[in-house]
Short mmCIF file of C-alpha atoms and ligand atoms in Angstrom, two decimals:
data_model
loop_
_atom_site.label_atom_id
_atom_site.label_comp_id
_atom_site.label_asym_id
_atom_site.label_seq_id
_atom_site.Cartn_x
_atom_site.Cartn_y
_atom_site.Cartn_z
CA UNK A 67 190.43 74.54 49.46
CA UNK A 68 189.54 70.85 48.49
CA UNK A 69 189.18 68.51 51.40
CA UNK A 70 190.05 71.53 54.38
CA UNK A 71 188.17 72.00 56.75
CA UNK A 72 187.32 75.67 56.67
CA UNK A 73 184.97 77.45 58.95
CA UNK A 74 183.69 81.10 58.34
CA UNK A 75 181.97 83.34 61.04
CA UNK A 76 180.19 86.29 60.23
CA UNK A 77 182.80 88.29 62.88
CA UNK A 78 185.19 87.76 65.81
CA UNK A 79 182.79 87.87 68.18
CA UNK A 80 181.25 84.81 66.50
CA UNK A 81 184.34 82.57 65.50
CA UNK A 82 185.22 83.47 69.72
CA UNK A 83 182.61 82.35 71.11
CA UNK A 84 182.17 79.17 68.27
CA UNK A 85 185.94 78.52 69.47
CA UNK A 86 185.79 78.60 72.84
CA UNK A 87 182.62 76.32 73.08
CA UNK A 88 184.83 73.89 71.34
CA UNK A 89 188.28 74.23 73.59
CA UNK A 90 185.92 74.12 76.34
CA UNK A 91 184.58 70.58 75.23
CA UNK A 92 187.59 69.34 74.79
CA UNK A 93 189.07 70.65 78.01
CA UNK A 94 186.60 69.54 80.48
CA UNK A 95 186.38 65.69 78.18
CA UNK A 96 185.13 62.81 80.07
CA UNK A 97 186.58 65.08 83.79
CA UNK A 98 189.27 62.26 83.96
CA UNK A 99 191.16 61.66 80.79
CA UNK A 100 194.11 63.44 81.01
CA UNK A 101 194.13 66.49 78.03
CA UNK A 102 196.80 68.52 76.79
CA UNK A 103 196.30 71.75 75.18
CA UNK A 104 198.46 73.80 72.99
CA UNK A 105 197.79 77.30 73.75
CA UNK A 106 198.77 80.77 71.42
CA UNK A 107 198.75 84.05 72.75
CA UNK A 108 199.03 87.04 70.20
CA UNK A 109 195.71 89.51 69.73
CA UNK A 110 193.44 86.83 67.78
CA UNK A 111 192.79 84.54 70.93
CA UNK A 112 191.84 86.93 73.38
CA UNK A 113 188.50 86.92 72.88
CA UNK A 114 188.67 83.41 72.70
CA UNK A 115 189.93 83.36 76.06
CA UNK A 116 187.43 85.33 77.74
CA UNK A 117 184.96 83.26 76.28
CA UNK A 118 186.85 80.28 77.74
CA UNK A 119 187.01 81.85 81.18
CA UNK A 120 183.26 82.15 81.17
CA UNK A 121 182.67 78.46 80.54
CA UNK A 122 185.98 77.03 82.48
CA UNK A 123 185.54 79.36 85.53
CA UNK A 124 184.71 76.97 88.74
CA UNK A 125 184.93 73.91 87.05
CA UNK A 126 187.40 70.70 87.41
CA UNK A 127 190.64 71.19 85.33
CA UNK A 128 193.21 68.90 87.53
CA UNK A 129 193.02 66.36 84.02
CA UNK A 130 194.07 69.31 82.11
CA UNK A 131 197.82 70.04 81.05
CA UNK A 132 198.84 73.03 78.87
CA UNK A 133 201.65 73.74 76.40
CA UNK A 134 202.46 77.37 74.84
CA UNK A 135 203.47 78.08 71.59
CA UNK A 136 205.77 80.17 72.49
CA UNK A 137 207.73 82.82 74.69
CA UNK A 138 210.13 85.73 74.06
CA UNK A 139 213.37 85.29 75.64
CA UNK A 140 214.78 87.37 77.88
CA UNK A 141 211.36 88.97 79.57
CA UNK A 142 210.22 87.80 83.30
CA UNK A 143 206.89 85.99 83.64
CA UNK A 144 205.97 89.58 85.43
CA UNK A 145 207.19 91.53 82.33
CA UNK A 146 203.75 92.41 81.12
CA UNK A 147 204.43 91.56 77.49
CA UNK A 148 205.67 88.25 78.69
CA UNK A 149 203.42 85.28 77.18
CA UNK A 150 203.51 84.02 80.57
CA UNK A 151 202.21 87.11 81.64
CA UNK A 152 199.53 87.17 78.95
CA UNK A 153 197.85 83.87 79.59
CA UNK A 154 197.94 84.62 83.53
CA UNK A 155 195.88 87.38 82.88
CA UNK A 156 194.21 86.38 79.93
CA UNK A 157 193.23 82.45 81.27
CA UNK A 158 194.93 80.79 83.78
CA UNK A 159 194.10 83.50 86.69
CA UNK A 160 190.15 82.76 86.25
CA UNK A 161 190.17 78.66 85.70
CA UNK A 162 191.70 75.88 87.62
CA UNK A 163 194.39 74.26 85.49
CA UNK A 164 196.71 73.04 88.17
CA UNK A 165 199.46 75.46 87.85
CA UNK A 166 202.18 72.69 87.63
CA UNK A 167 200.12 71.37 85.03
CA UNK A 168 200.99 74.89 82.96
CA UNK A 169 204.28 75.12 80.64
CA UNK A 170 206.11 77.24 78.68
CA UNK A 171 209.23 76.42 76.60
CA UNK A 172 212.19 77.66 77.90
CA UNK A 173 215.74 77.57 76.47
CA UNK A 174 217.04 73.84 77.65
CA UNK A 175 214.12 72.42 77.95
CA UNK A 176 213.27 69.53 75.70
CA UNK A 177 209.54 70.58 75.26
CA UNK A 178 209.11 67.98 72.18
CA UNK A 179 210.34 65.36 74.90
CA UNK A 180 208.13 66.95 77.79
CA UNK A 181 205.26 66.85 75.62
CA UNK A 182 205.34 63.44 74.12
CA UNK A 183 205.86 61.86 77.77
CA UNK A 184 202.51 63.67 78.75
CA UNK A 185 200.84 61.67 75.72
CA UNK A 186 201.04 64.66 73.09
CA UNK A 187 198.74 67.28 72.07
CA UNK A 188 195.08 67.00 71.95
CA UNK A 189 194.72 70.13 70.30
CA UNK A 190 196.50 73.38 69.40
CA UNK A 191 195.59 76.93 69.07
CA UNK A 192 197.56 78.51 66.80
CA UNK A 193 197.33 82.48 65.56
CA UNK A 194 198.58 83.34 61.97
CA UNK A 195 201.61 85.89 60.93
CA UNK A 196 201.53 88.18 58.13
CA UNK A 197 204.11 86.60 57.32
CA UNK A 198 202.89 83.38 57.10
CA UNK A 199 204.59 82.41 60.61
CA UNK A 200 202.68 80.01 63.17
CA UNK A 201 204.32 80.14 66.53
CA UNK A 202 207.46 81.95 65.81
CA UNK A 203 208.73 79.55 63.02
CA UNK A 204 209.21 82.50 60.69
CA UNK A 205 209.84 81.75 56.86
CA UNK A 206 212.32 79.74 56.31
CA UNK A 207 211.72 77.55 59.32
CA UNK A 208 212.13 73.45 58.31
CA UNK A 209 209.58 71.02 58.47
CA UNK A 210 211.16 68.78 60.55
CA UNK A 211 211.85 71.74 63.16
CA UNK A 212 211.80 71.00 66.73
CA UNK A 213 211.23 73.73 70.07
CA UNK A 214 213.78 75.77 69.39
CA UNK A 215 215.69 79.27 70.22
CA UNK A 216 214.97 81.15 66.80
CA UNK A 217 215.78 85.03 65.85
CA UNK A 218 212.71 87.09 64.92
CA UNK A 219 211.98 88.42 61.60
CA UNK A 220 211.99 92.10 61.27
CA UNK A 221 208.67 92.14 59.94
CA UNK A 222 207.42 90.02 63.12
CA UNK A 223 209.20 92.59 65.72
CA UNK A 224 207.68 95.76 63.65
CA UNK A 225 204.27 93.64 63.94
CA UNK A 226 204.44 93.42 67.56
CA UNK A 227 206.72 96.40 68.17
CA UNK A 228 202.81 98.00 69.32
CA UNK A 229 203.36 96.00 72.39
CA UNK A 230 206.40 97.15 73.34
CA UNK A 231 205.68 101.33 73.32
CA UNK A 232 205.52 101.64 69.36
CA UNK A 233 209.41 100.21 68.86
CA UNK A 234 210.97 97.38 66.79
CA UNK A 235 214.44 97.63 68.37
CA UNK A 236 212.63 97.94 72.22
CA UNK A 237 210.75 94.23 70.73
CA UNK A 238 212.80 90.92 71.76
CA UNK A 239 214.92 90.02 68.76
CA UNK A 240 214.78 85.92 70.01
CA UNK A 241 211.90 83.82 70.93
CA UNK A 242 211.72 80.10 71.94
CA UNK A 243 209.07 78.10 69.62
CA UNK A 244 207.47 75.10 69.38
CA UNK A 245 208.75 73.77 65.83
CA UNK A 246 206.93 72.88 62.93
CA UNK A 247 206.48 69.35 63.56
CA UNK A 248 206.45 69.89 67.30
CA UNK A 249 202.67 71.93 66.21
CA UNK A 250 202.10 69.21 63.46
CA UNK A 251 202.16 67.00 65.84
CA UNK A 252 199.18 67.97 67.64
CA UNK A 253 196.72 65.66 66.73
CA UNK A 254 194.31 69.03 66.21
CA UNK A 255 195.05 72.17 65.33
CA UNK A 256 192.68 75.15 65.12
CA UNK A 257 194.10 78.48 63.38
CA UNK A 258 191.85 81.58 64.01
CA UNK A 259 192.46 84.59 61.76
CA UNK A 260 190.48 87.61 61.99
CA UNK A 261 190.34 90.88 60.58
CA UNK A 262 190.89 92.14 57.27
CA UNK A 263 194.70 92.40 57.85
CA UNK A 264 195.03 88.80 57.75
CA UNK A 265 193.16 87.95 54.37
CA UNK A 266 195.85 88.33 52.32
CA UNK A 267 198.06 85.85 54.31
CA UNK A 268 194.93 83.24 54.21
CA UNK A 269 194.05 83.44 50.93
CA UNK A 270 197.46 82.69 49.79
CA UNK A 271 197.72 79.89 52.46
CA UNK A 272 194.52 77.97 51.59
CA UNK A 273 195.45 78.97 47.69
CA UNK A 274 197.87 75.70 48.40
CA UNK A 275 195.63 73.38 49.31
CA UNK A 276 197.01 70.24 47.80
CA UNK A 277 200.10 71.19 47.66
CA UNK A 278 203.20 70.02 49.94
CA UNK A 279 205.17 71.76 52.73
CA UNK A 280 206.80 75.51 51.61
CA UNK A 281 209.32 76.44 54.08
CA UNK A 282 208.47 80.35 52.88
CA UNK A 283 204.81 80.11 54.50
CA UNK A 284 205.51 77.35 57.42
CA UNK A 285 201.52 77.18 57.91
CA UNK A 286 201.63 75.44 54.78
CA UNK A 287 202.68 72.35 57.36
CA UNK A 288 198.93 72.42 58.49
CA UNK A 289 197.50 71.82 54.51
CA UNK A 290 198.80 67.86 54.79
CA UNK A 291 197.27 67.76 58.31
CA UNK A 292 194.20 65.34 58.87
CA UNK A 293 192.99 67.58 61.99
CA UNK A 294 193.63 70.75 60.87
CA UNK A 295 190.86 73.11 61.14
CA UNK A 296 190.97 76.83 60.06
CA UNK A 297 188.55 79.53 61.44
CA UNK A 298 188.31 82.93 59.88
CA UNK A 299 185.94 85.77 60.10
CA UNK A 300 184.73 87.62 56.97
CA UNK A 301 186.69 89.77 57.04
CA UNK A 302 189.76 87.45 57.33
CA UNK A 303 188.24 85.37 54.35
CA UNK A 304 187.58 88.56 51.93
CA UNK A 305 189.97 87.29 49.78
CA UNK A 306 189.54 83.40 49.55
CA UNK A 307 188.41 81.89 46.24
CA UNK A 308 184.65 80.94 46.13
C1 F6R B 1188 201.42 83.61 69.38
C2 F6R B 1188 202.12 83.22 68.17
C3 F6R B 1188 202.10 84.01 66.89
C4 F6R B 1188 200.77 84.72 66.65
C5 F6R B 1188 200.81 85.50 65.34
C6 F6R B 1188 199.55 86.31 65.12
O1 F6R B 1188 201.65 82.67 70.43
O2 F6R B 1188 202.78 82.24 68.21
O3 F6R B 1188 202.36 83.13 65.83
O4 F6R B 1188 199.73 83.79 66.62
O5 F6R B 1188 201.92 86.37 65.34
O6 F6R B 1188 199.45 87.29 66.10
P1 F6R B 1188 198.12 88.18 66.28
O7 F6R B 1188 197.06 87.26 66.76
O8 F6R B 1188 198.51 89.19 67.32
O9 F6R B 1188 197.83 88.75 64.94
#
């Protein structure tokens, strides 16, 4: 894990509310500098986010632009499993970011262009797959990848197949991503993993330190990264070298 930046929280709870403070800081910067975040959605966040609300909620946000990850195609932003839906309810209900200020990618729309005219990414949130995914850029995804339309692995739609009553086949089969070099772009990027379902996944992630881009575990993009940052829980870091 030479030269990563690695942080370790006793639990969720902790690495949330460590997280959040952080986000916040950036968020609310100097209250006139424009900032663009890079927001995930997925299970790991969420307590992230309601930490956020609590230290976001009333205050100035019309500097602040954000970006998603991601989105599954073919739900509504009222579908409740929608990532549009999940950051309404999750964020953007309680705080003021200006609501045109909020985007999503969306089939024909050249996010990578969208986001470089807005001055890039400040920072990125960024959940981990058990598969080794980050956004939906599944295994196999290139380095050079843009926002794209991309199928979903089955292993990623029997992951979230809990969200959609229990079934793989009721789970979207296609998402729209940011790409791999769309998130390496960012000129931070914080990966939270928690839980001991995820130590497997970080151990053999952080295993590569050093080593250069492997399309079969596209968070390997962040190990070359100058501002990327990786917080885990003990429970996600059981099974990282000492
Ligand atoms: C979410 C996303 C995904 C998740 C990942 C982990 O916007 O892009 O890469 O971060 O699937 O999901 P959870 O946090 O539910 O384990």
């Amino acid at each position: 894990m030479k030269g990563l930046s690695v942080h370790v929280y006793e639990d969720s709870e902790a690495l949330a509310a460590a997280v959040a403070a952080e986000v916040a800081r950036v968020m609310l910067g100097d209250g006139k500098t424009r900032v663009n975040v890079g927001l995930a959605t997925g299970s790991t966040p969420i307590p992230v986010y309601r930490h956020l609300v609590q230290l976001l909620r009333g205050k100035d946000l019309s500097h602040v632009s954000s970006f998603n990850l991601d989105e599954y195609e073919g739900l509504e932003a009222s579908h409740p499993e929608s990532y549009r839906h999940y950051m309404q309810e999750h964020l953007f209900a309680h705080v003021a970011v200006p609501p045109g200020n909020i985007f999503f990618p969306e089939a024909g729309r050249d996010y990578d262009a969208l986001i470089a005219e807005r001055g890039g990414l400040d920072l990125q949130l960024l959940g981990i797959g058990t598969n080794g995914h980050i956004g939906f850029n599944e295994p196999g995804s290139a380095r050079d990848s843009r926002t794209r339309r991309v199928e979903l692995s089955a292993a990623t739609r029997a992951a979230n197949a809990r969200f959609f009553g229990g079934s793989a086949e009721a789970t979207p089969s296609h998402a729209v991503t940011m790409g791999v070099a769309t998130i390496a772009g960012a000129r931070r990027t914080l990966l939270l993993a928690t839980g001991a379902g995820k130590a497997e996944i970080m151990a053999a992630l952080l295993q590569r330190a050093g080593r250069e881009y492997d399309p079969a575990l596209p968070a390997t993009a962040l190990l070359q990264h100058a501002g990327a940052e990786f917080h885990l829980d003990r429970a996600a870091a059981a099974r990282l070298d000492k």
